[in-house]
XYZ file of C-alpha atoms in Angstrom:
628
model
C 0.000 0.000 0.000
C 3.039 2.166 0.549
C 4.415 1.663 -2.542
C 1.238 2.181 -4.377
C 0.843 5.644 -2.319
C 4.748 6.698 -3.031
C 3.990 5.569 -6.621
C 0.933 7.817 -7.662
C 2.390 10.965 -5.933
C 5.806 10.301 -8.325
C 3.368 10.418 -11.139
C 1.224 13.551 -9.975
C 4.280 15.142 -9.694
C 5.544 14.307 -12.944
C 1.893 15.617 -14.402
C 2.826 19.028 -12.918
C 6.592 19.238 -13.940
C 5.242 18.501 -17.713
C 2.302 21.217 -17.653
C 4.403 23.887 -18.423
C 5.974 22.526 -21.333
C 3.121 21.201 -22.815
C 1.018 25.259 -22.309
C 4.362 27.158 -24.419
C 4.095 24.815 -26.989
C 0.406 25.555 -27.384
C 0.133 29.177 -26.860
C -2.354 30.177 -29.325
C -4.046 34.114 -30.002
C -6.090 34.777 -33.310
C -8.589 37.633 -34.027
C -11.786 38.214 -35.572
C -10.246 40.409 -38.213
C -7.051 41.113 -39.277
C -7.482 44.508 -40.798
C -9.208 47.778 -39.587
C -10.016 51.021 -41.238
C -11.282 54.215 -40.238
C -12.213 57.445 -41.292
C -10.441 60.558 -40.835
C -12.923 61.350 -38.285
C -11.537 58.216 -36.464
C -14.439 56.561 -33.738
C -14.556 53.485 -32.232
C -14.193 49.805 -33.696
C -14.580 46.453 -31.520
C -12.243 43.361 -32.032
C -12.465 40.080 -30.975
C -9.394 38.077 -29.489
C -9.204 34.642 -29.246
C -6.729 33.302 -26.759
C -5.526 30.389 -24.601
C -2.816 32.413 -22.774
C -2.628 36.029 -21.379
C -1.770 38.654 -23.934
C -0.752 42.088 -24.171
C -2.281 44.709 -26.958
C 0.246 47.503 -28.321
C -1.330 50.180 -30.302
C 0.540 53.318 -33.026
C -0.020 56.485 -30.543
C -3.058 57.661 -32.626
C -5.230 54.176 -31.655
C -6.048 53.407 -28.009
C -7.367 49.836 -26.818
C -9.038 49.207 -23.959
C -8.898 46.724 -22.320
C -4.586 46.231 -23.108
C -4.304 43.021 -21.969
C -5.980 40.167 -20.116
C -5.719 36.188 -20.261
C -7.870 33.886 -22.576
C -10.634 34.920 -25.368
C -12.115 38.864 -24.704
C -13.241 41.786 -27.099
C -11.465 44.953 -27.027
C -12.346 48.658 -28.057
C -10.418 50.559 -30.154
C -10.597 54.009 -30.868
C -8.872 56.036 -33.331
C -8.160 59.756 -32.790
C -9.014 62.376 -35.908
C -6.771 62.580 -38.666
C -5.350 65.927 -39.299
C -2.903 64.597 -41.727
C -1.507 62.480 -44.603
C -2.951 58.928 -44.256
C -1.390 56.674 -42.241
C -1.193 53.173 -42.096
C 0.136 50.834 -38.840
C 0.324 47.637 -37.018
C -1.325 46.374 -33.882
C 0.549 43.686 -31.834
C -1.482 40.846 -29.936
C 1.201 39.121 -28.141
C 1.324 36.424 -25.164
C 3.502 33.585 -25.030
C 5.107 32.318 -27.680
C 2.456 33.626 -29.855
C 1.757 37.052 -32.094
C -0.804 38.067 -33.656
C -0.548 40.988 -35.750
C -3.967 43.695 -37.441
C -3.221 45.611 -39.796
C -4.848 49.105 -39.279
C -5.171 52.585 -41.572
C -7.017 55.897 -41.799
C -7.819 58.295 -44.401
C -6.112 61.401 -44.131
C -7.084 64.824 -45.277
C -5.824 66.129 -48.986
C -5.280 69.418 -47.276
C -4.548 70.885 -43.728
C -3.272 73.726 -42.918
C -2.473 73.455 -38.680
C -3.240 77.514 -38.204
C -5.866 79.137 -40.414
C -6.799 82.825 -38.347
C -3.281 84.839 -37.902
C -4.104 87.945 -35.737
C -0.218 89.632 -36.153
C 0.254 91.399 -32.676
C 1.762 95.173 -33.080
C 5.066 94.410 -32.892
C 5.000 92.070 -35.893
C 5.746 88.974 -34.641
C 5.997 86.521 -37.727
C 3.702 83.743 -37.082
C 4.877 79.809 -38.794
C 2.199 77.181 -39.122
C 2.595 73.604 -40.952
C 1.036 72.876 -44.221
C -0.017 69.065 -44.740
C -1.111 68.277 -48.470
C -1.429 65.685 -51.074
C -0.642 68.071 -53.560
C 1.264 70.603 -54.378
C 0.188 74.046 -53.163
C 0.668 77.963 -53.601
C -0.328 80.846 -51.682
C -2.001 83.876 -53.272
C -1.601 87.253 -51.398
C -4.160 89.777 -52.588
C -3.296 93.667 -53.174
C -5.277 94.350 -49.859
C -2.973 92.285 -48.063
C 0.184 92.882 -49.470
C 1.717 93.929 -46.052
C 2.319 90.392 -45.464
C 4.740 87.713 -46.865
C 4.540 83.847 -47.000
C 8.061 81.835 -46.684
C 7.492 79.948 -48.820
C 5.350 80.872 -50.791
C 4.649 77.593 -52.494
C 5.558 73.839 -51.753
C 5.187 70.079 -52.770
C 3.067 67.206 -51.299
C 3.869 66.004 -47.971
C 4.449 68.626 -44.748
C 5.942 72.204 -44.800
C 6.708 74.516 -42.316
C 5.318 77.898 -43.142
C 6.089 81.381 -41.860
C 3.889 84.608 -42.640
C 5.694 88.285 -41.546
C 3.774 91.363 -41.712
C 5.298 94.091 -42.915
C 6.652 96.892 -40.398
C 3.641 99.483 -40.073
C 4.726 103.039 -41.407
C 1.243 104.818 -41.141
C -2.332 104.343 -39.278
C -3.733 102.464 -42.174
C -5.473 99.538 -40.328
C -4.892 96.191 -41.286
C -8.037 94.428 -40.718
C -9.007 90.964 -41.103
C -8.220 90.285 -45.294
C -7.566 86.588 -47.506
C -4.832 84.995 -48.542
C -5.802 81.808 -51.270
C -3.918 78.930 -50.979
C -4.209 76.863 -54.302
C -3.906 73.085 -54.389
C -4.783 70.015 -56.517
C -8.196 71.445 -57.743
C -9.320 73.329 -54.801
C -8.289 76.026 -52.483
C -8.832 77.425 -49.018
C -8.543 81.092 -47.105
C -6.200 81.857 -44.425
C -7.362 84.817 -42.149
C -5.127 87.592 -41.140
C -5.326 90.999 -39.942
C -2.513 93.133 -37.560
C -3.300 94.994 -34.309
C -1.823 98.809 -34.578
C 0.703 99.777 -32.387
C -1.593 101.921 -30.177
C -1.764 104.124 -27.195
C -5.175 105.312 -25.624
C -6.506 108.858 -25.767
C -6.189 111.706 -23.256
C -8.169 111.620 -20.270
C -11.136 113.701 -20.729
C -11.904 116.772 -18.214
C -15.523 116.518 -16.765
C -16.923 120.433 -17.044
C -20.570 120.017 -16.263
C -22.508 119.114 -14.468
C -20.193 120.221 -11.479
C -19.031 117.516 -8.622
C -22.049 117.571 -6.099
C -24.041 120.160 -8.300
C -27.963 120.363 -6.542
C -30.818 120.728 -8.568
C -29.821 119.304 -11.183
C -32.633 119.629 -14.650
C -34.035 116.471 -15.401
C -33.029 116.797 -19.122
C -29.221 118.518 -18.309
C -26.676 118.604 -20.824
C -23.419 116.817 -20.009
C -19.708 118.480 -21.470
C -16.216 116.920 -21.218
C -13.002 118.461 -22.831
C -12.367 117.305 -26.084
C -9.255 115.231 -25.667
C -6.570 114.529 -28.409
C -5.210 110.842 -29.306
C -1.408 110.455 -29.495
C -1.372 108.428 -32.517
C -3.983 111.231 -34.337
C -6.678 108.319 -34.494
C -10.291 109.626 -34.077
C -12.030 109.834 -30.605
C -15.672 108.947 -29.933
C -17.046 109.438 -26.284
C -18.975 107.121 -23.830
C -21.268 109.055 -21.101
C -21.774 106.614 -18.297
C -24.401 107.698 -15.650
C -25.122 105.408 -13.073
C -28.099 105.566 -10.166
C -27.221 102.792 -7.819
C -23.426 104.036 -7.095
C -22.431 102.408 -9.732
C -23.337 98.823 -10.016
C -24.957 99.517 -13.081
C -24.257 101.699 -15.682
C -26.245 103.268 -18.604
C -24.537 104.770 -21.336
C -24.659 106.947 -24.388
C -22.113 107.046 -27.236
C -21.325 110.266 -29.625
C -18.555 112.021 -31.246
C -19.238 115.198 -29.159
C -17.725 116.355 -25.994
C -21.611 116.796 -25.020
C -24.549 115.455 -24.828
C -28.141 114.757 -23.116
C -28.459 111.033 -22.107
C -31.081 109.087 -23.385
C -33.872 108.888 -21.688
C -35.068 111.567 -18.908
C -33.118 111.484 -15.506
C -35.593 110.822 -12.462
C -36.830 113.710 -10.597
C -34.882 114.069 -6.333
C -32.423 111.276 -7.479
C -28.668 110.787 -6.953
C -26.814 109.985 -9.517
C -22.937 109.176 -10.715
C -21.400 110.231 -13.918
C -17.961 109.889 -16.206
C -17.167 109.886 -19.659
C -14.844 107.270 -21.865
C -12.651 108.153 -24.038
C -12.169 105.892 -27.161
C -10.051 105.689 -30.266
C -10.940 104.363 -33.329
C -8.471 101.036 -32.645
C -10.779 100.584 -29.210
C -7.722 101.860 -26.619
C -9.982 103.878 -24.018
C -9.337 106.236 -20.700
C -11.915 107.340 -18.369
C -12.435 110.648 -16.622
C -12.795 111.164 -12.676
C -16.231 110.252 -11.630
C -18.710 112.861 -10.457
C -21.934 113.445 -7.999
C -25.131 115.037 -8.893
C -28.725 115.521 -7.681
C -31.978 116.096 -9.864
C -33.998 118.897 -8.740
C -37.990 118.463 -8.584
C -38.357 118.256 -12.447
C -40.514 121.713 -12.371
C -41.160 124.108 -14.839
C -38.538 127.007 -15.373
C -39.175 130.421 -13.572
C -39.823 133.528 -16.219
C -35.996 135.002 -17.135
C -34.420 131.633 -15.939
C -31.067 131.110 -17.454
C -30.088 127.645 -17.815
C -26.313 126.547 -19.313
C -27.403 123.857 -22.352
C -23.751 123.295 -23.296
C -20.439 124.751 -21.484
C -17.145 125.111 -23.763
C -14.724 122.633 -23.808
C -12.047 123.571 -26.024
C -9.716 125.433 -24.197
C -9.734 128.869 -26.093
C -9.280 132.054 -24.077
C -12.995 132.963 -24.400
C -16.489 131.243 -25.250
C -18.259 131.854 -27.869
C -21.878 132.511 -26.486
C -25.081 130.980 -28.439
C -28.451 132.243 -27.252
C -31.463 130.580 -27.001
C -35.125 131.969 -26.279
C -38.412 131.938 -27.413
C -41.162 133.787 -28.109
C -44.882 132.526 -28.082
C -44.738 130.464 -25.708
C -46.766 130.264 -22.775
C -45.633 129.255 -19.131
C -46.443 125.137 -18.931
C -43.911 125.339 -22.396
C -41.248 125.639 -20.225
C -41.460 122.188 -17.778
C -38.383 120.325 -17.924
C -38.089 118.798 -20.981
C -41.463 120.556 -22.520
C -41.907 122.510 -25.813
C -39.109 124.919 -25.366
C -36.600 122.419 -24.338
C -37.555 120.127 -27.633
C -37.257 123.430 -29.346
C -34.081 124.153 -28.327
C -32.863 120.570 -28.856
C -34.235 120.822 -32.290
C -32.318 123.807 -33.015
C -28.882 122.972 -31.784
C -29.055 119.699 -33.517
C -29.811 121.485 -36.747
C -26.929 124.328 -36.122
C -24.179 121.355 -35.193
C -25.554 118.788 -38.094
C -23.765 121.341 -40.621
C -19.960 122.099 -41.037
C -17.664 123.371 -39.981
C -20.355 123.693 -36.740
C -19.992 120.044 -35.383
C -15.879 120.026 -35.747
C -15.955 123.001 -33.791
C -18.510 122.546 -31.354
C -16.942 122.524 -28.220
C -15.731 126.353 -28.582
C -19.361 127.318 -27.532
C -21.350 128.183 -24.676
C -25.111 127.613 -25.010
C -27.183 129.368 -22.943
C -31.324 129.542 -23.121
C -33.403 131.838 -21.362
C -37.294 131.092 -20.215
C -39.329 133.853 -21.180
C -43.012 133.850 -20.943
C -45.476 134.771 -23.164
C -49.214 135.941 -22.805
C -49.959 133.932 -25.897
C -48.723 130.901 -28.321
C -47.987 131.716 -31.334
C -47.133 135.035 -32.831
C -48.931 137.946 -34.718
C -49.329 137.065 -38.938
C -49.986 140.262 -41.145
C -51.414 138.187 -43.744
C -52.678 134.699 -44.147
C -50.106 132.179 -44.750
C -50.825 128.383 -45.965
C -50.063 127.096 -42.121
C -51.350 130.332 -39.715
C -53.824 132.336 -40.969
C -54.042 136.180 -40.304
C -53.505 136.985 -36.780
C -52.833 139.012 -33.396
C -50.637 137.595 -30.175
C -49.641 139.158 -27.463
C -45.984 137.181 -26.715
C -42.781 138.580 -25.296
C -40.957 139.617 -27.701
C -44.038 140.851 -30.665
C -42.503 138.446 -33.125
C -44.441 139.581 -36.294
C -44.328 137.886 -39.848
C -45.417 139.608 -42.552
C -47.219 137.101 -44.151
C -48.507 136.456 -47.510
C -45.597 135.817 -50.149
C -43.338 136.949 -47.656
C -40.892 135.336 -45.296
C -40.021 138.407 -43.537
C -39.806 138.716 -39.658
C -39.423 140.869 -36.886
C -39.142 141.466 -33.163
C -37.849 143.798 -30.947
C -34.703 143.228 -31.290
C -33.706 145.821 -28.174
C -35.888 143.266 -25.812
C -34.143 140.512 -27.227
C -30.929 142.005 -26.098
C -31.730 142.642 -22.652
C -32.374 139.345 -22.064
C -28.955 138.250 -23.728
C -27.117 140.273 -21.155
C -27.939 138.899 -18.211
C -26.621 135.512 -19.279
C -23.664 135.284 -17.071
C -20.286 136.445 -18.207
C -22.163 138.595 -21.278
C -21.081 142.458 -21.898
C -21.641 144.259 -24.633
C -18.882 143.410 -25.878
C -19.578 140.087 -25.958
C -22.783 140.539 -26.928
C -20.961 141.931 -30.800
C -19.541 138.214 -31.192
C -22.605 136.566 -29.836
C -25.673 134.928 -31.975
C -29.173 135.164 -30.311
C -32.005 132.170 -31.582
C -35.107 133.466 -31.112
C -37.169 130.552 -31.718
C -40.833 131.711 -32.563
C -43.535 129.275 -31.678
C -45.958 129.211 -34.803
C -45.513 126.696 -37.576
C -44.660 128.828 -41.069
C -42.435 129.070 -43.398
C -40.153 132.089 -42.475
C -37.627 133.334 -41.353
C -35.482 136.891 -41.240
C -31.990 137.703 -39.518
C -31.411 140.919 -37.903
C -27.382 141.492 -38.532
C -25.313 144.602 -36.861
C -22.323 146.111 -38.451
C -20.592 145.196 -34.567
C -21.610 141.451 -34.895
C -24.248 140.437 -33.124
C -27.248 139.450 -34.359
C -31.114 138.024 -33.727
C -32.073 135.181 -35.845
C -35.589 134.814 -36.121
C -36.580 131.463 -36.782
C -40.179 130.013 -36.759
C -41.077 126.657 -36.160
C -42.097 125.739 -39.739
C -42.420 122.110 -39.545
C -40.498 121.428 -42.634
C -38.553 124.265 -42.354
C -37.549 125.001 -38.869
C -34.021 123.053 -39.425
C -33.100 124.792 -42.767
C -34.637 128.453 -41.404
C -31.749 127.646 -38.506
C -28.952 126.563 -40.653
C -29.588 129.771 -42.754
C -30.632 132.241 -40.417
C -29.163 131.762 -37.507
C -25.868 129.639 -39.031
C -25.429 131.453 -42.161
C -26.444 135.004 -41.980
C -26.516 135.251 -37.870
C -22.940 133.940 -37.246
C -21.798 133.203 -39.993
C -21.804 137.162 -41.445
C -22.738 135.086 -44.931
C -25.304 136.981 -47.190
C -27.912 135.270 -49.468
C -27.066 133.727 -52.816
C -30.222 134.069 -54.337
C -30.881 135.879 -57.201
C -34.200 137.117 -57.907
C -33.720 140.438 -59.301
C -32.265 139.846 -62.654
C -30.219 142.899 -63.171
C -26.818 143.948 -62.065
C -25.862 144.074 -58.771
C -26.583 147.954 -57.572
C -23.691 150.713 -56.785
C -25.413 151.287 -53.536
C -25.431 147.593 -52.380
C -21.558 147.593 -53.213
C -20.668 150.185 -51.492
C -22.536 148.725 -48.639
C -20.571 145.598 -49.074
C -17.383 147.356 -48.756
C -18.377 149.773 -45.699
C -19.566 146.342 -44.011
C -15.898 144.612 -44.467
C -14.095 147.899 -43.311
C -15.127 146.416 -39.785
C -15.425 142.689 -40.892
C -13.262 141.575 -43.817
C -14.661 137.930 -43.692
C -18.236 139.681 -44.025
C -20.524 138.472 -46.824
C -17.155 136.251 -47.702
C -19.235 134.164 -50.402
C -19.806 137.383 -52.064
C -17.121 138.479 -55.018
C -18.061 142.111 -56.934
C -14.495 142.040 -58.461
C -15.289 139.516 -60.959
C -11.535 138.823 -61.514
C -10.292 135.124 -60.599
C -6.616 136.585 -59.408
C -8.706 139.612 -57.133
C -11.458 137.288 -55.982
C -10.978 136.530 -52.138
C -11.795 132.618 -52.014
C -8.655 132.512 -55.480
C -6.431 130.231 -52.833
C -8.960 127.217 -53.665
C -8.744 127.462 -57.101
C -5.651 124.800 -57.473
C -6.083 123.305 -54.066
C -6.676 119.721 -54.585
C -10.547 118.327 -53.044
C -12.207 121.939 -53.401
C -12.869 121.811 -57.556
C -16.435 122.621 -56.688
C -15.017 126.551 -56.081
C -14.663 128.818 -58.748
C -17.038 131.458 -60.011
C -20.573 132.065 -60.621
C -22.371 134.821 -61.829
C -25.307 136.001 -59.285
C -25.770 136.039 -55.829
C -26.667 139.143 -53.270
C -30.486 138.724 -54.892
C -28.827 140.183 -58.839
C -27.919 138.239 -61.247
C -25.059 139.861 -62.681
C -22.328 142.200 -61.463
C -21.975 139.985 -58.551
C -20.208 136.218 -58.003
C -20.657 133.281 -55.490
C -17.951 130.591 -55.118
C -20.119 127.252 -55.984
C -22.880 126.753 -57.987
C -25.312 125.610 -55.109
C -24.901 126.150 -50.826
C -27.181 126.833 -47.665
C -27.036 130.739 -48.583
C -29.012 129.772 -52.043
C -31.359 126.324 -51.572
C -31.114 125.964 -47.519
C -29.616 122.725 -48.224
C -27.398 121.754 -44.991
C -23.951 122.167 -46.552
C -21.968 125.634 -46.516
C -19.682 125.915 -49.652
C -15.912 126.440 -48.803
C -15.809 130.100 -48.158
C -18.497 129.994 -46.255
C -16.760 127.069 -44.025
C -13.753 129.231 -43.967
C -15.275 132.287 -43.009
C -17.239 130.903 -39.903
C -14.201 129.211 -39.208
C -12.239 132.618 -38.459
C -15.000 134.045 -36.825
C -14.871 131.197 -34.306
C -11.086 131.462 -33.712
C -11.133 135.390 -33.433
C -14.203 135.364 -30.902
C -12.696 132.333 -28.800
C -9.472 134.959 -28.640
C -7.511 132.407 -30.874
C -5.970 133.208 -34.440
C -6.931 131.518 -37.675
C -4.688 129.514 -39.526
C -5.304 128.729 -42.924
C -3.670 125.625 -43.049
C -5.062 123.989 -39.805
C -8.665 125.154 -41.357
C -7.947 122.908 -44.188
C -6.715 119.612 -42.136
C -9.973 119.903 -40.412
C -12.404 120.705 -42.871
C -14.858 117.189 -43.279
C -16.753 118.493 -46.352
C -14.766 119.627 -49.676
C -17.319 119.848 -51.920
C -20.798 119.635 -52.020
C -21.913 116.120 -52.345
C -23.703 116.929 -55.934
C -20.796 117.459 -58.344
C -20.234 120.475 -60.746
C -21.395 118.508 -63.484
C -24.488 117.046 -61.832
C -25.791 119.240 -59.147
C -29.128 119.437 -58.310
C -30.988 122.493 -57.235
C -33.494 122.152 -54.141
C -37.026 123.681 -54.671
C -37.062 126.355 -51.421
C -38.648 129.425 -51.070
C -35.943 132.215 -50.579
C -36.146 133.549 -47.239
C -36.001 137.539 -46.465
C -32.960 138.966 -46.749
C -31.302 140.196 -43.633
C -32.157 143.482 -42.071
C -28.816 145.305 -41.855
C -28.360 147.662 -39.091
C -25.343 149.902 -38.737
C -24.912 150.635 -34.677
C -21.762 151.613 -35.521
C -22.328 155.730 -36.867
């Protein structure tokens, strides 16, 4: 029994020493497939191993397996990343063992790839190099528009290049926004983006001028000014009001291109509020002012002589230039906050600053209005007109249009001037480089401008509903400041010795008065001659008839605010407001500054295409010489 014991565990024994040997010998692995494609999208793909040993899976770097290994028959899951380039082909390795097992595996690739496709340059010009992958051979086209960059190379074969694009260094403030290069290959092409930031430094800081810090009382419909503020580079500046009525956790805003303006909506009545303007050039760089306090007062109606400041100057010229606003025929509930007179005086301002030179220029005035009742609305009408008929009011000022055919108006213009000097800082003086609105409450079309040899002047302008813009632009614009005189021409017959010799005593106080006016009739004599060869201004030259005659007398462009009441001043006309802004601010005109500035060169209707507007002339201006 021993033996037979001792026996069987010698041949268990043996069983297990022979295992081994017999398992290598039979290592086995197979799989369900032995070759797998994908996409260039890549994805997932299943594959079944059959084993009698453990194994181990090894994969190219673009496939992952999972699971990697294990022992006997599974399934794994491959996935394949996305092909960004040339196809590519590979082996995956089964192994355990003795045994191997090998699937071959590919994926499409692309026929063209480009690894970068948006190049935003920064301002220093730092060359940017992306790879090209292709199946073909390739070029890139650079446009005209984009010729600030260059491609190295330029061109290439099949397989993968190394690209570099360099901008070219920037030499002026031409932007270089976002433009197409082509690149051409086999039969199709694709766009690469680029576009270069400007070297760039922010504006000036703006000044806040009013309201003032803490101000009280505050109108509901208040006029904000800044400083104008001037960009290193030269780039245009646009402004952003920010007002803000919860200490500034939120902000509203308002964007323009003027160092003042109203915000949008009406401020609430008894409310504190926050305020500060941004400052922003045309590439986006920005600055903010200081941030100010103010309080709104009760939102009430303005008392009878009030003076309220509409706009404050901002330029920083010696002296303001003052711009009066009042009304007459209008009662006392015209004058709540934000009521009849205040729309009328919006109306008005816009029109006067929607025409230049007036908007470049803005900020060298101070607007002022004055409340002034009237008894009635309205305003006394010698004759029926086709919007007022015939009629008597009793209003502060006894604005009377003649009526009928004519545009002519009147006030008294004494009255007017009272008023005018108690705006603060006015003297008489002053009042000889100052232009008074008086805005007249009755829809017609007319409109009259009272001029004095000294310079001051009431422009009468009623609230015509077609024509209370143009009557402003002309009146008050053209004849009032401006010293301009009309270039209609109604009387046709030369231009009489008395009128020129009125011209001429005029300009021995004023020599830029009635400057769109020529009675030389010689090109080398005539006083607008220096824009004869100056490139952008061949709208100027000569044209019989103007002053009301039409002959003995020239104007400088066939068509202007002084003839249709189209909004557009010729060049003269631009010049000569432009010196009577500088010499009233206390500054001194230069010619050549005029010219850098100056937005409009011509009137937008050629010389060979012009068309005339149909208007109605208005009344020529009543000259009065307070001078003798």
């Amino acid at each position: 029994m021993k033996n037979f014991v001792r026996n069987l565990m010698i041949v268990i024994s043996a069983l297990f020493l022979l295992v081994p040997s017999a398992c290598q010998k039979a290592d086995s692995i197979t799989t369900s497939k032995t070759e797998l494609t994908w996409t260039r999208d890549g994805g997932k793909k299943t594959l079944d191993i059959t084993a009698n040993c453990e194994w181990t899976v090894k994969c190219p770097d673009w496939i992952t397996c999972e699971p990697s290994s294990g022992s006997g028959s599974a399934q794994v899951t491959l996935r394949a990343s996305k092909n960004e380039a040339l196809e590519r082909k590979d082996i995956i390795s089964i192994a355990g063992g003795t045994a191997l097992c090998q699937v071959n595996v590919s994926q499409a690739g692309v026929d063209f790839t480009a690894s970068q496709m948006l190049f935003e340059f920064d301002s220093d010009g730092t060359p940017i190099t992306f790879t090209i992958v292709s199946n073909y051979d390739w070029t890139i086209q650079i446009p005209e528009e984009a010729s600030w960059v260059s491609a190295n190379p330029k061109s290439g074969t099949a397989g993968e290049t190394k690209v570099t694009l360099t901008p070219a260094p920037i030499t002026d403030r031409t932007p270089r926004d976002r433009t197409f290069l082509t690149v051409d290959y086999g039969k199709s092409f694709t766009m690469l983006t680029v576009s270069q930031a400007m070297p760039n430094d922010p504006p000036g800081k703006p000044v806040l001028v009013s309201p003032e810090d803490g101000a009280k009382d505050v109108k509901v419909n208040v006029v904000f000014n800044w400083s104008e503020v001037e960009d290193p580079d030269g780039d245009a500046v646009s402004y952003r009001l920010l007002i803000s009525q919860d200490g500034g956790n939120t902000w509203g805003n308002v964007s323009t291109s003027e160092t003042s303006t109203k915000y949008s909506d009406k401020l609430s009545k008894m409310t504190d509020y926050i305020w500060k303007v941004e400052a922003v050039d045309a590439f986006g760089a920005k600055t903010e002012s200081e941030t100010r306090s103010f309080t709104t007062g009760d939102g009430g109606a303005y008392k009878d002589g009030e003076i309220s400041i509409y706009q404050m100057e901002s330029a920083g010229a010696p002296k303001p230039i003052h711009l009066i606003f009042m009304g007459d025929g209008f009662i006392e509930e015209d004058y709540e906050e934000g009521g009849a007179f205040d729309q009328a005086v919006e109306t008005a301002v816009d029109a006067l600053f929607s025409v230049e030179p007036f908007p470049t220029y803005r900020n060298y005035f101070r607007i002022s209005t004055i409340a002034v009742y009237s008894q009635e609305r309205g305003a006394t009408v010698q004759k029926d007109m086709s919007t007022v008929k015939a009629q008597v009011r009793n209003t502060a000022f006894s604005a009377t249009l003649e009526g009928g055919s004519s545009t002519g108006t009147s006030c008294n213009y004494d009255k007017v001037f009272s008023y005018a000097l108690k705006v603060p800082g006015m003297s008489e003086t002053a009042l000889d480089n100052t232009t008074v609105f008086l805005l007249i409450n009755v829809d017609a079309y007319a409109g009259t401008c009272a001029m004095y040899v000294s310079g001051r002047s009431v422009s009468m302008c009623p609230m015509g509903r077609d024509s209370f813009r143009p009557v402003v632009s002309h009146e008050g614009g053209g004849h009032g400041f401006g010293r301009l005189l009309d270039e209609y021409r109604y009387n046709d017959a030369e231009l009489p010795a008395d009128m020129q010799n009125e011209l001429t005593y005029w300009r021995g106080y004023d020599p830029y008065y009635g400057y769109n006016i020529d009675i030389t009739g010689d090109r080398s004599k005539v006083h607008w001659a220096h824009y004869f060869t100056r490139p952008g201004y061949e709208a100027v030259d000569m044209y019989e008839g103007g002053f009301l005659y039409t002959r003995g007398v020239w104007r400088p462009e066939e068509i202007s605010c002084m003839h249709d009441n189209r909004a557009y001043y010729n060049a003269p006309s631009r010049e000569a407001i432009v010196q009577r802004i500088m010499k009233s601010s206390g500054k001194t005109f230069n010619m050549n500054d005029f010219i850098s500035k100056d937005k409009i060169r011509k009137d937008p209707t050629t010389k060979a295409n012009y068309v005339e507007e149909v208007a109605v002339p208005f009344a020529p201006p009543i000259m009065i010489d307070n001078m003798r």
